[in-house]
Each structure stands twice: as C-alpha cells, then as structure tokens.
Tab-separated table of C-alpha atoms in Angstrom:
chain	number	residue	atom	x	y	z
F	115	VAL	CA	-29.685	49.627	57.228
F	116	LEU	CA	-26.183	48.799	58.404
F	117	HIS	CA	-24.384	51.798	59.902
F	118	LEU	CA	-20.671	51.545	59.032
F	119	PRO	CA	-17.745	53.606	60.333
F	120	GLN	CA	-16.937	56.428	57.907
F	121	VAL	CA	-13.525	55.030	56.944
F	122	LEU	CA	-14.949	51.595	56.172
F	123	LEU	CA	-17.864	53.103	54.241
F	124	GLU	CA	-15.515	55.114	51.994
F	125	LYS	CA	-13.376	52.019	51.458
F	126	THR	CA	-16.310	49.931	50.251
F	127	LYS	CA	-17.955	52.510	47.967
F	128	SER	CA	-15.905	51.556	44.919
F	129	SER	CA	-15.464	47.869	45.833
F	130	THR	CA	-16.975	44.778	44.250
F	131	TYR	CA	-19.441	42.571	46.122
F	132	SER	CA	-16.798	40.029	47.145
F	133	GLU	CA	-14.435	42.808	48.273
F	134	VAL	CA	-17.147	44.354	50.449
F	135	MET	CA	-17.978	40.968	51.992
F	136	GLN	CA	-14.277	40.377	52.635
F	137	ALA	CA	-13.932	43.786	54.325
F	138	LEU	CA	-16.969	43.127	56.531
F	139	GLY	CA	-15.655	39.681	57.369
F	140	GLU	CA	-12.493	41.097	58.943
F	141	ASN	CA	-14.455	42.232	62.002
F	142	ASP	CA	-16.054	39.409	64.022
F	143	LYS	CA	-18.661	41.622	65.697
F	144	LEU	CA	-19.595	43.164	62.366
F	145	VAL	CA	-20.010	39.694	60.846
F	146	GLU	CA	-22.258	38.736	63.749
F	147	ARG	CA	-24.442	41.837	63.307
F	148	PHE	CA	-24.514	41.452	59.537
F	149	GLU	CA	-25.529	37.780	59.646
F	150	ALA	CA	-28.231	38.493	62.225
F	151	MET	CA	-30.022	40.892	59.868
F	152	HIS	CA	-29.237	39.057	56.630
F	153	GLN	CA	-32.072	36.871	55.370
F	154	ARG	CA	-30.704	33.443	54.613
F	155	ARG	CA	-30.835	32.416	50.954
F	156	VAL	CA	-32.575	29.128	50.165
F	157	THR	CA	-29.721	26.719	49.530
F	158	LEU	CA	-29.662	23.757	47.195
F	159	GLN	CA	-29.785	21.491	50.269
F	160	ASP	CA	-32.884	23.336	51.537
F	161	TYR	CA	-34.599	23.035	48.175
F	162	ASN	CA	-33.701	19.366	47.836
F	163	SER	CA	-35.114	18.498	51.279
F	164	ASN	CA	-38.377	20.400	50.713
F	165	ASN	CA	-41.117	17.771	50.377
F	166	TYR	CA	-43.418	20.214	48.580
F	167	ARG	CA	-41.097	21.307	45.774
F	168	LYS	CA	-42.600	20.796	42.333
F	169	HIS	CA	-39.507	19.883	40.322
F	170	PRO	CA	-37.146	16.895	40.636
F	171	LEU	CA	-33.424	17.658	40.872
F	172	LEU	CA	-31.358	15.669	38.373
F	173	GLY	CA	-27.611	15.174	38.410
F	174	LEU	CA	-26.835	16.168	42.007
F	175	GLN	CA	-24.027	13.607	41.925
F	176	HIS	CA	-22.288	15.855	39.372
F	177	ILE	CA	-22.360	18.981	41.595
F	178	VAL	CA	-19.308	19.955	43.653
F	179	GLU	CA	-19.857	22.800	46.145
F	180	CYS	CA	-16.687	24.730	46.975
F	181	ALA	CA	-16.496	27.059	49.962
F	182	SER	CA	-13.840	28.725	52.058
F	183	VAL	CA	-13.820	28.080	55.792
F	184	LYS	CA	-13.453	31.841	56.169
F	185	PRO	CA	-16.876	33.512	56.455
F	186	GLY	CA	-17.921	36.049	53.860
F	187	GLU	CA	-16.247	34.386	50.879
F	188	LYS	CA	-18.336	33.699	47.801
F	189	LYS	CA	-19.241	30.041	47.168
F	190	TYR	CA	-18.876	28.329	43.819
F	191	ASN	CA	-20.221	25.100	42.354
F	192	LEU	CA	-18.723	22.924	39.664
F	193	CYS	CA	-21.138	21.003	37.466
F	194	THR	CA	-19.016	18.139	36.159
F	195	LEU	CA	-21.888	17.132	33.890
F	196	CYS	CA	-22.087	20.434	31.990
F	197	CYS	CA	-18.408	21.342	32.639
F	198	LEU	CA	-19.303	24.731	34.122
F	199	VAL	CA	-18.525	26.830	37.191
F	200	ILE	CA	-21.763	28.123	38.717
F	201	PRO	CA	-22.004	30.852	41.408
F	202	ASN	CA	-23.841	29.611	44.483
F	203	HIS	CA	-26.838	31.901	43.981
F	204	MET	CA	-27.364	30.446	40.470
F	205	ILE	CA	-27.021	26.732	41.200
F	206	ILE	CA	-30.735	25.905	41.668
F	207	LYS	CA	-31.604	27.770	38.469
F	208	HIS	CA	-28.860	25.860	36.623
F	209	ILE	CA	-30.013	22.415	37.779
F	210	LEU	CA	-33.593	23.204	36.767
F	211	SER	CA	-32.521	24.629	33.398
F	212	PHE	CA	-33.301	22.808	30.169
F	213	ASP	CA	-29.612	22.785	29.175
F	214	HIS	CA	-28.615	20.882	32.337
F	215	ILE	CA	-31.587	18.503	32.093
F	216	SER	CA	-30.880	17.857	28.397
F	217	CYS	CA	-27.239	17.160	29.181
F	218	TYR	CA	-28.290	14.799	31.972
F	219	PHE	CA	-30.483	12.683	29.683
F	220	LYS	CA	-27.853	12.621	26.911
F	221	THR	CA	-25.419	11.193	29.474
F	222	TRP	CA	-27.603	8.817	31.491
F	223	TYR	CA	-30.389	7.923	29.033
F	224	PRO	CA	-28.947	8.877	25.616
F	225	THR	CA	-31.774	7.442	23.484
F	226	THR	CA	-34.583	9.099	25.443
F	227	LEU	CA	-34.453	12.642	24.048
F	228	ILE	CA	-34.095	13.080	20.282
F	229	SER	CA	-33.066	16.733	20.263
F	230	LYS	CA	-33.719	20.053	21.961
F	231	LYS	CA	-35.849	21.113	19.013
F	232	ALA	CA	-38.057	18.043	19.403
F	233	CYS	CA	-38.664	19.009	23.019
F	234	LYS	CA	-39.222	22.725	22.498
F	235	ASP	CA	-42.742	22.415	23.943
F	236	TYR	CA	-41.573	20.572	27.042
F	237	ASN	CA	-43.150	23.180	29.334
F	238	THR	CA	-46.704	22.498	28.176
F	239	SER	CA	-49.407	20.935	30.357
F	240	ASP	CA	-48.502	17.460	29.100
F	241	ASN	CA	-44.956	17.787	30.409
F	242	LEU	CA	-42.727	15.342	28.578
F	243	ILE	CA	-39.519	16.327	30.393
F	244	LEU	CA	-41.153	16.312	33.824
F	245	ASP	CA	-42.410	12.784	33.195
F	246	PHE	CA	-38.922	11.607	32.170
F	247	ALA	CA	-37.341	13.403	35.134
F	248	ASN	CA	-39.673	11.746	37.646
F	249	GLN	CA	-38.915	8.352	36.117
F	250	ALA	CA	-35.164	8.995	36.335
F	251	VAL	CA	-35.401	10.041	39.988
F	252	LYS	CA	-37.194	6.797	40.860
F	253	LEU	CA	-34.698	4.682	38.906
F	254	GLN	CA	-31.730	6.256	40.696
F	255	ALA	CA	-33.337	6.500	44.158
F	256	ALA	CA	-31.532	3.382	45.365
F	257	GLU	CA	-28.139	4.925	44.545
F	258	ASN	CA	-28.756	7.733	47.078
F	259	PHE	CA	-26.812	10.237	44.979
F	260	SER	CA	-25.851	13.527	46.637
F	261	MET	CA	-23.690	16.525	45.842
F	262	LYS	CA	-20.051	16.726	46.937
F	263	GLN	CA	-18.822	19.456	49.267
F	264	VAL	CA	-15.251	20.745	49.432
F	265	SER	CA	-14.139	23.097	52.223
F	266	LEU	CA	-10.934	25.024	51.520
F	267	GLN	CA	-8.591	27.046	53.658
F	268	PRO	CA	-8.503	30.754	52.672
F	269	ASP	CA	-5.118	30.413	50.965
F	270	GLU	CA	-6.244	27.343	49.011
F	271	PHE	CA	-9.507	29.048	48.018
F	272	LYS	CA	-7.629	32.044	46.567
F	273	LEU	CA	-5.464	29.771	44.427
F	274	VAL	CA	-8.450	28.238	42.606
F	275	ASN	CA	-9.287	29.979	39.324
F	276	PHE	CA	-13.072	29.743	39.326
F	277	LYS	CA	-13.230	31.643	36.021
F	278	SER	CA	-12.027	28.513	34.233
F	279	TYR	CA	-13.747	25.162	34.722
F	280	PRO	CA	-10.754	22.968	33.668
F	281	GLN	CA	-8.348	24.909	35.896
F	282	ALA	CA	-10.780	24.902	38.837
F	283	LEU	CA	-11.374	21.144	38.530
F	284	ASN	CA	-7.634	20.400	38.329
F	285	SER	CA	-6.911	22.589	41.349
F	286	LEU	CA	-9.634	21.026	43.479
F	287	GLU	CA	-8.641	17.468	42.567
F	288	SER	CA	-5.047	18.334	43.389
F	289	ILE	CA	-6.011	19.803	46.772
F	290	THR	CA	-8.425	16.990	47.726
F	291	LYS	CA	-6.228	14.302	46.113
F	292	SER	CA	-9.335	12.614	44.728
F	293	SER	CA	-11.372	12.534	41.520
F	294	LEU	CA	-14.460	14.741	41.568
F	295	THR	CA	-16.018	13.267	38.428
F	296	ILE	CA	-18.023	10.037	38.369
F	297	SER	CA	-18.337	7.229	35.857
F	298	VAL	CA	-21.705	6.820	34.147
F	299	LYS	CA	-23.385	3.643	32.962
F	300	PRO	CA	-26.052	4.743	30.414
F	301	GLY	CA	-29.521	3.328	30.986
F	302	LYS	CA	-32.229	2.190	28.595
F	303	GLN	CA	-34.627	4.497	26.795
F	304	LEU	CA	-37.442	5.916	28.954
F	305	GLU	CA	-41.011	5.742	27.683
F	306	HIS	CA	-43.346	8.709	28.011
F	307	HIS	CA	-46.460	8.128	30.135
F	308	PRO	CA	-48.675	11.222	30.012
F	309	VAL	CA	-50.080	11.961	33.444
F	310	SER	CA	-52.907	14.276	32.500
F	311	THR	CA	-54.033	16.415	29.613
F	312	LEU	CA	-56.532	18.307	31.752
F	313	SER	CA	-56.328	22.073	31.882
F	314	THR	CA	-56.366	23.636	35.348
F	315	GLU	CA	-54.937	27.030	34.423
F	316	LYS	CA	-58.231	28.918	34.844
F	317	VAL	CA	-59.566	26.915	37.784
F	318	LYS	CA	-60.136	28.914	40.971
F	319	CYS	CA	-60.155	27.646	44.539
F	320	LEU	CA	-63.092	29.218	46.375
F	321	LEU	CA	-63.829	28.987	50.090
F	322	ARG	CA	-67.341	28.506	51.405
F	323	CYS	CA	-68.299	29.438	54.960
F	324	GLN	CA	-70.651	26.621	55.923
F	325	ASN	CA	-71.948	28.660	58.863
F	326	CYS	CA	-73.033	31.682	56.801
F	327	SER	CA	-73.361	30.176	53.271
F	328	ASN	CA	-70.990	32.834	51.905
F	329	ASP	CA	-68.353	32.193	49.206
F	330	PHE	CA	-64.925	33.855	49.014
F	331	ASN	CA	-62.451	33.834	46.127
F	332	ASN	CA	-59.357	33.624	48.349
F	333	ILE	CA	-58.445	32.568	51.849
F	334	TYR	CA	-57.602	36.099	53.013
F	335	LYS	CA	-61.151	37.293	52.392
F	336	TYR	CA	-62.473	34.267	54.256
F	337	LEU	CA	-60.203	34.914	57.243
F	338	ASN	CA	-61.354	38.541	57.370
F	339	HIS	CA	-64.959	37.321	57.256
F	340	LEU	CA	-64.446	35.411	60.510
F	341	VAL	CA	-64.392	38.655	62.520
F	342	LYS	CA	-67.322	40.299	60.730
F	343	VAL	CA	-70.675	40.932	62.430
F	344	ARG	CA	-72.602	38.418	60.293
F	345	HIS	CA	-70.296	35.547	61.161
F	346	ILE	CA	-70.230	36.504	64.861
F	347	GLU	CA	-74.048	36.500	64.910
F	348	MET	CA	-74.090	33.018	63.338
F	349	MET	CA	-71.659	31.787	65.984
F	350	GLN	CA	-73.906	33.288	68.674
F	351	LYS	CA	-76.799	31.207	67.320
F	352	PHE	CA	-74.533	28.149	67.404
F	353	ASN	CA	-74.416	28.205	71.203
F	354	GLY	CA	-77.663	30.055	71.707
F	355	GLU	CA	-75.774	32.426	74.000
F	356	ASP	CA	-74.690	36.059	74.085
F	357	VAL	CA	-71.313	36.582	72.403
F	358	ARG	CA	-70.082	38.648	75.326
F	359	GLY	CA	-67.579	36.711	77.384
F	360	HIS	CA	-66.627	34.558	74.395
F	361	CYS	CA	-63.752	34.884	71.962
F	362	TYR	CA	-65.938	35.533	68.904
F	363	GLY	CA	-64.466	38.289	66.800
F	364	GLN	CA	-60.916	37.412	67.884
F	365	ARG	CA	-59.282	35.446	65.093
F	366	GLY	CA	-56.650	32.878	66.014
F	367	ARG	CA	-53.613	31.979	63.944
F	368	PHE	CA	-54.077	28.702	62.130
F	369	HIS	CA	-53.139	27.140	58.796
F	370	VAL	CA	-55.622	25.421	56.447
F	371	GLU	CA	-53.469	22.785	54.772
F	372	LEU	CA	-56.270	21.684	52.419
F	373	TYR	CA	-56.192	25.124	50.758
F	374	THR	CA	-52.435	24.743	50.179
F	375	TYR	CA	-52.936	21.198	48.861
F	376	ILE	CA	-55.625	22.293	46.378
F	377	CYS	CA	-53.521	25.210	45.093
F	378	ASP	CA	-50.444	22.966	44.733
F	379	SER	CA	-52.483	20.367	42.834
F	380	LEU	CA	-53.899	22.929	40.411
F	381	ARG	CA	-50.447	24.437	39.757
F	382	SER	CA	-49.057	20.981	38.950
F	383	ASN	CA	-52.010	20.273	36.618
F	384	GLN	CA	-53.306	17.422	38.786
F	385	PRO	CA	-56.878	18.225	39.886
F	386	PRO	CA	-57.496	17.390	43.559
F	387	ILE	CA	-59.851	14.439	43.921
F	388	GLY	CA	-62.875	14.359	46.206
F	389	THR	CA	-62.371	17.759	47.848
F	390	ALA	CA	-66.081	18.518	47.319
F	391	LEU	CA	-66.781	15.725	49.827
F	392	ILE	CA	-64.497	17.126	52.537
F	393	VAL	CA	-65.390	19.644	55.222
F	394	THR	CA	-62.669	21.477	57.138
F	395	CYS	CA	-63.598	22.076	60.778
F	396	ILE	CA	-61.848	25.004	62.445
F	397	THR	CA	-62.273	26.991	65.620
F	398	SER	CA	-61.583	30.518	64.452
F	399	CYS	CA	-60.660	32.080	67.796
F	400	SER	CA	-57.884	29.567	68.572
F	401	HIS	CA	-54.497	28.517	67.197
F	402	ALA	CA	-55.693	24.875	67.029
F	403	ASP	CA	-55.081	22.967	63.796
F	404	PRO	CA	-58.212	22.114	61.776
F	405	LEU	CA	-59.656	18.621	61.582
F	406	TYR	CA	-61.204	17.175	58.434
F	407	LEU	CA	-64.319	15.131	57.667
F	408	CYS	CA	-64.323	13.059	54.476
F	409	PHE	CA	-67.864	12.037	53.513
F	410	ALA	CA	-66.569	9.779	50.737
F	411	CYS	CA	-64.591	7.612	53.165
F	412	ASN	CA	-66.689	8.351	56.293
F	413	GLU	CA	-63.502	9.266	58.122
F	414	ALA	CA	-62.315	12.052	60.389
F	415	PHE	CA	-58.610	12.832	60.571
F	416	PRO	CA	-56.206	15.521	61.839
F	417	GLN	CA	-54.371	17.931	59.568
F	418	SER	CA	-51.074	16.030	59.975
F	419	ILE	CA	-52.308	13.158	57.748
F	420	LEU	CA	-54.382	15.200	55.278
F	421	ARG	CA	-52.092	14.677	52.266
F	422	ASP	CA	-51.676	10.954	52.984
F	423	HIS	CA	-55.465	10.576	53.041
F	424	LEU	CA	-56.095	12.531	49.829
F	425	ASP	CA	-53.352	10.667	47.942
F	426	SER	CA	-54.488	7.235	49.153
F	427	ARG	CA	-56.052	4.542	46.958
F	428	LYS	CA	-58.920	4.217	49.443
F	429	HIS	CA	-59.928	7.878	49.044
F	430	LEU	CA	-59.608	7.603	45.262
F	431	ILE	CA	-61.955	4.615	45.061
F	432	SER	CA	-64.360	5.860	47.764
F	433	THR	CA	-64.796	9.151	45.894
F	434	GLN	CA	-65.638	7.310	42.678
F	435	LEU	CA	-68.049	4.965	44.467
F	436	TYR	CA	-69.754	7.984	46.052
F	437	GLN	CA	-70.027	10.216	42.986
F	438	ASN	CA	-69.979	8.052	39.845
F	439	PRO	CA	-69.601	4.335	40.575
F	440	TRP	CA	-70.516	3.378	36.990
F	441	LYS	CA	-67.465	5.266	35.703
F	442	LEU	CA	-65.123	2.864	37.456
F	443	PRO	CA	-63.521	0.471	34.943
F	444	PHE	CA	-65.240	-2.918	34.831
F	445	GLY	CA	-63.559	-5.199	37.340
F	446	TRP	CA	-61.696	-2.275	38.906
F	447	ASP	CA	-60.993	-3.918	42.263
F	448	GLY	CA	-57.780	-5.901	42.511
F	449	ASP	CA	-54.543	-5.258	40.656
F	450	LEU	CA	-55.717	-2.410	38.413
F	451	ASP	CA	-53.099	0.332	38.199
F	452	ASP	CA	-53.974	3.392	40.282
F	453	LYS	CA	-53.066	5.607	37.305
F	454	ALA	CA	-56.088	4.316	35.361
F	455	LEU	CA	-58.391	4.976	38.315
F	456	ARG	CA	-56.903	8.409	38.903
F	457	MET	CA	-57.273	9.379	35.238
F	458	THR	CA	-60.976	8.469	35.396
F	459	ALA	CA	-61.383	10.523	38.563
F	460	TRP	CA	-59.553	13.532	37.074
F	461	LYS	CA	-61.775	13.528	34.001
F	462	ASP	CA	-64.834	13.336	36.221
F	463	GLU	CA	-63.575	16.250	38.344
F	464	GLU	CA	-63.037	18.311	35.180
F	465	GLU	CA	-66.614	17.649	34.020
F	466	HIS	CA	-68.224	18.738	37.269
F	467	ARG	CA	-66.048	21.486	38.760
F	468	ARG	CA	-66.910	24.163	36.117
F	469	ASN	CA	-63.576	25.924	36.681
F	470	ARG	CA	-64.203	26.105	40.428
F	471	VAL	CA	-62.979	23.991	43.331
F	472	PHE	CA	-64.802	24.675	46.591
F	473	LEU	CA	-63.228	24.287	49.997
F	474	LYS	CA	-65.960	23.999	52.634
F	475	VAL	CA	-65.036	25.379	56.068
F	476	PHE	CA	-67.139	25.001	59.206
F	477	ASP	CA	-66.349	27.172	62.240
F	478	VAL	CA	-66.946	25.424	65.574
F	479	PRO	CA	-66.993	27.192	68.960
F	480	TYR	CA	-63.859	26.447	70.947
F	481	SER	CA	-65.708	24.749	73.805
F	482	ILE	CA	-67.275	22.277	71.367
F	483	PHE	CA	-64.160	21.890	69.181
F	484	LEU	CA	-62.202	20.638	72.211
F	485	ARG	CA	-64.647	17.736	72.550
F	486	LEU	CA	-64.233	16.556	68.947
F	487	ASP	CA	-62.217	13.377	68.384
F	488	PRO	CA	-60.170	13.955	65.176
F	489	SER	CA	-60.046	10.196	64.492
F	490	ASP	CA	-63.727	9.318	65.051
F	491	PHE	CA	-66.074	10.365	62.228
F	492	LYS	CA	-69.286	9.310	64.026
F	493	GLN	CA	-68.280	10.971	67.289
F	494	VAL	CA	-67.709	14.297	65.513
F	495	LEU	CA	-71.136	14.171	63.853
F	496	ASP	CA	-72.838	13.140	67.106
F	497	THR	CA	-71.108	15.948	69.034
F	498	LEU	CA	-72.136	18.572	66.478
F	499	GLY	CA	-75.701	17.251	66.662
F	500	HIS	CA	-78.354	19.437	65.013
F	501	HIS	CA	-75.630	21.709	63.539
F	502	CYS	CA	-74.822	18.957	61.013
F	503	ALA	CA	-77.354	20.496	58.619
F	504	ASP	CA	-75.014	23.475	58.194
F	505	LEU	CA	-71.957	21.230	58.248
F	506	ILE	CA	-73.046	19.155	55.241
F	507	HIS	CA	-74.563	22.044	53.261
F	508	LYS	CA	-73.663	21.720	49.545
F	509	ILE	CA	-72.086	18.270	49.992
F	510	PRO	CA	-73.014	16.393	46.762
F	511	MET	CA	-75.579	13.642	47.191
F	512	TRP	CA	-74.476	10.024	47.188
F	513	ARG	CA	-75.313	8.293	43.900
F	514	THR	CA	-77.544	5.503	45.142
F	515	HIS	CA	-77.798	1.875	44.075
F	516	THR	CA	-81.107	2.694	42.347
F	517	GLU	CA	-79.399	5.294	40.139
F	518	LEU	CA	-76.651	2.795	39.415
F	519	GLN	CA	-79.246	0.202	38.442
F	520	GLN	CA	-80.897	2.660	36.058
F	521	ASN	CA	-77.591	3.279	34.288
F	522	LYS	CA	-77.181	0.519	31.696
F	523	LYS	CA	-73.504	1.070	30.890
F	524	PHE	CA	-72.485	-1.856	33.089
F	525	PRO	CA	-74.539	-4.909	34.147
F	526	LEU	CA	-75.080	-5.484	37.869
F	527	LEU	CA	-74.110	-9.085	38.544
F	528	GLY	CA	-75.182	-11.208	41.484
F	529	GLU	CA	-78.227	-9.129	42.493
C-alpha cells in the first residue's frame, strides 16, 4: 500500500498508467519510496544472462530498446525484424513467440522452414523449432550479437510516435544519426536432428531418506521429515548419543541442486542420466551446501560442480559401464559422437525408471560432515565407516564381468 496525499490521489484516479507514473515521478522522495517497494520486473537482459533458461533468444540484434533518462517513463522496444513496436513488459514474450521465430528463420535461414502450417506441431516433445533455434544460436555465437539501447532526453522521448513503427524508427534514426537496422546474409538450410523422443511428462522425482528408508513425492515433504521424531531418533543412533545438546530437530537452510537439475531435465524432455547412482550428503541442521557421491564414477564433488559432472562424457560412459555395458555401441571408445551414447543412455533410463526418478539423500551429523573431504570419494566412505550400509541402500548393483560374459550380444575380445 502506498499512502498518497489526498490531492495527488484524486488527480491519479482517472489517469492512465503512464500518467500516474509521470505524476509519481515528479517527486524525488516519492520515487525513492515507490522503487523501494516495487518488485523489479525480469528484464530481457536478466533473462538472456540466466544460465538456466530453457529457450534460446533469437534475433536480439534486431531489438532496439528505447528509454527516457527521466525515471517513471514507459520503455518501448522496436523489433526491426518484425517491424513492430513492443512495450517493454511484452518483449520477452514477443521474442519467444512463434511469429518472431518464424520471421527470424525466413530472414536468416530462408529454406529451413517450409511454412507455419508445416510447423504447427512445433511444441511437441520432438521439438523441431527448438532444435533449429539451438543450431542457429551456435552458428551465430561468434558474432556476439546483442540488442541496441537508445537513451533519450524527456523532450526527445515525447516526440517519438511509438504507436507507429515507421515513424518511431525514422525519429530514432534521426535523433541518433545512425541506422538501427542491420544487413542480413542468409545462411544455408538447417537439418533437423531429433534430440529425444522419450516421454517424461508423467515422470515424478521422488526423494528417499537413506537414514530412515522413507520416500517422499516432493522436496518440501522431505524437508519437513528432517525435524520429525523418527528422523531425529535415527540421527541419535548415528552418533550413539542422546540428542540433547545437539542441533537435531533444527533444520538449516540449504539448497539441493540435484533436485533442481532433475526437475529441469524432465521439463526439457531430457532424462537425467545416472542419478540412481548418486547420493546427496547433507547435514540438516546447518546451512552448509551438500556434497555428492557418484558410485558410477567413484567420485565425490561439491555442489558447485554438480551440473558439470552430470553433463560430462566421463559420467555418461561410467554410468553405462556400471549399469548396462553391453548396451554401449560396439567400439564406443574414441571419436564416437556423444549424442549416440546419450541416446542409448536415455533409452536405458526410460526402461528402468518406471515413471520415477529417485534422489537419494543421506543426512550426516554436523560434527562428522565437517570432516568429509568433498573431493575425496574414498575419504568420505572411510569417514562414514559402518554407516555406509545406509548410505548405499537401494544403489543398483554393478553389472559384473560375469554377467557381461553371459550376454552374447557382443563378443568379448582379448580375454
């Protein structure tokens, strides 16, 4: 709630949004108070710099952001590709729209898309447009394209007719004394390379408390479990001590990045690989970041490199060697494209997950957690000692050489 003087309140009752913002902007202290309580909108720059966004942004080099140096004025964007004026709060939606993306490909890769009608199912799991967009981003990465920004004095800003694209463009080019459009050299036709036809829409990410052998269908239920009597009793057995004088029952604030990674992967229709072989070690009464144990790679690592590890070729191959080595393509080591290996792994994950992906979490007392080396797999196991039985509960068994020998799909050479 913003409490306005009566006169100003009456003045703004019948005003438009821009008129209200202009009236508020005439008082510096009011602007300061208003901005302090106003939640900042995610800008195009924010969205573009977010490493976890799901969609590529095409045609940023065709976007011209226009703003007045006077605070409170509405911002506008010109899309010189689509020849439109876009209000600032609509610009992300416009760039992600099919009309803008279609226009982009007609301009830069004119033989790639046949027609809108031919791509009417572009939002299916086998995303044709997303594949083309990712290819285009990689092809133009070296150009380092970015949007243009034009700052105008209040008088100049008022003279621009943002209701008309041609008039707005002419005015801005006249004020800046430069061309705001760019020349385009059309590229060759892009070829579609389907990433995955697997369905992850109904897959659930479940969390398993390794200490108590309880399963939870979301992370909030698991976090609440950490302060329940059953879990506290299990932690008491961990140390063999009375819980009094310890922090059991007091939940710290921490983030489990693996849960976020799994959910992101399922939403993008790319099943996470080898998560059944990973245990997340936390200390529930502290703010400390988790550490992770990968039993496919026999590695321990901190949360800061989790995504790099899961996306690595080493983890991809180690998971296959652990779970189903005979499903690796014959002669897989060497120059084989990672896409072929990843497709094999995805199909294997789909066969075994049964619409469930489990995230195994092991709660370690703070005094012991402090002694764990997040880069030394053996040291972590040695430190946890006889508690490793709970730690590795439900970790799939390693498919041994004997099982591999019994499978006759591939010959074993050089025995």
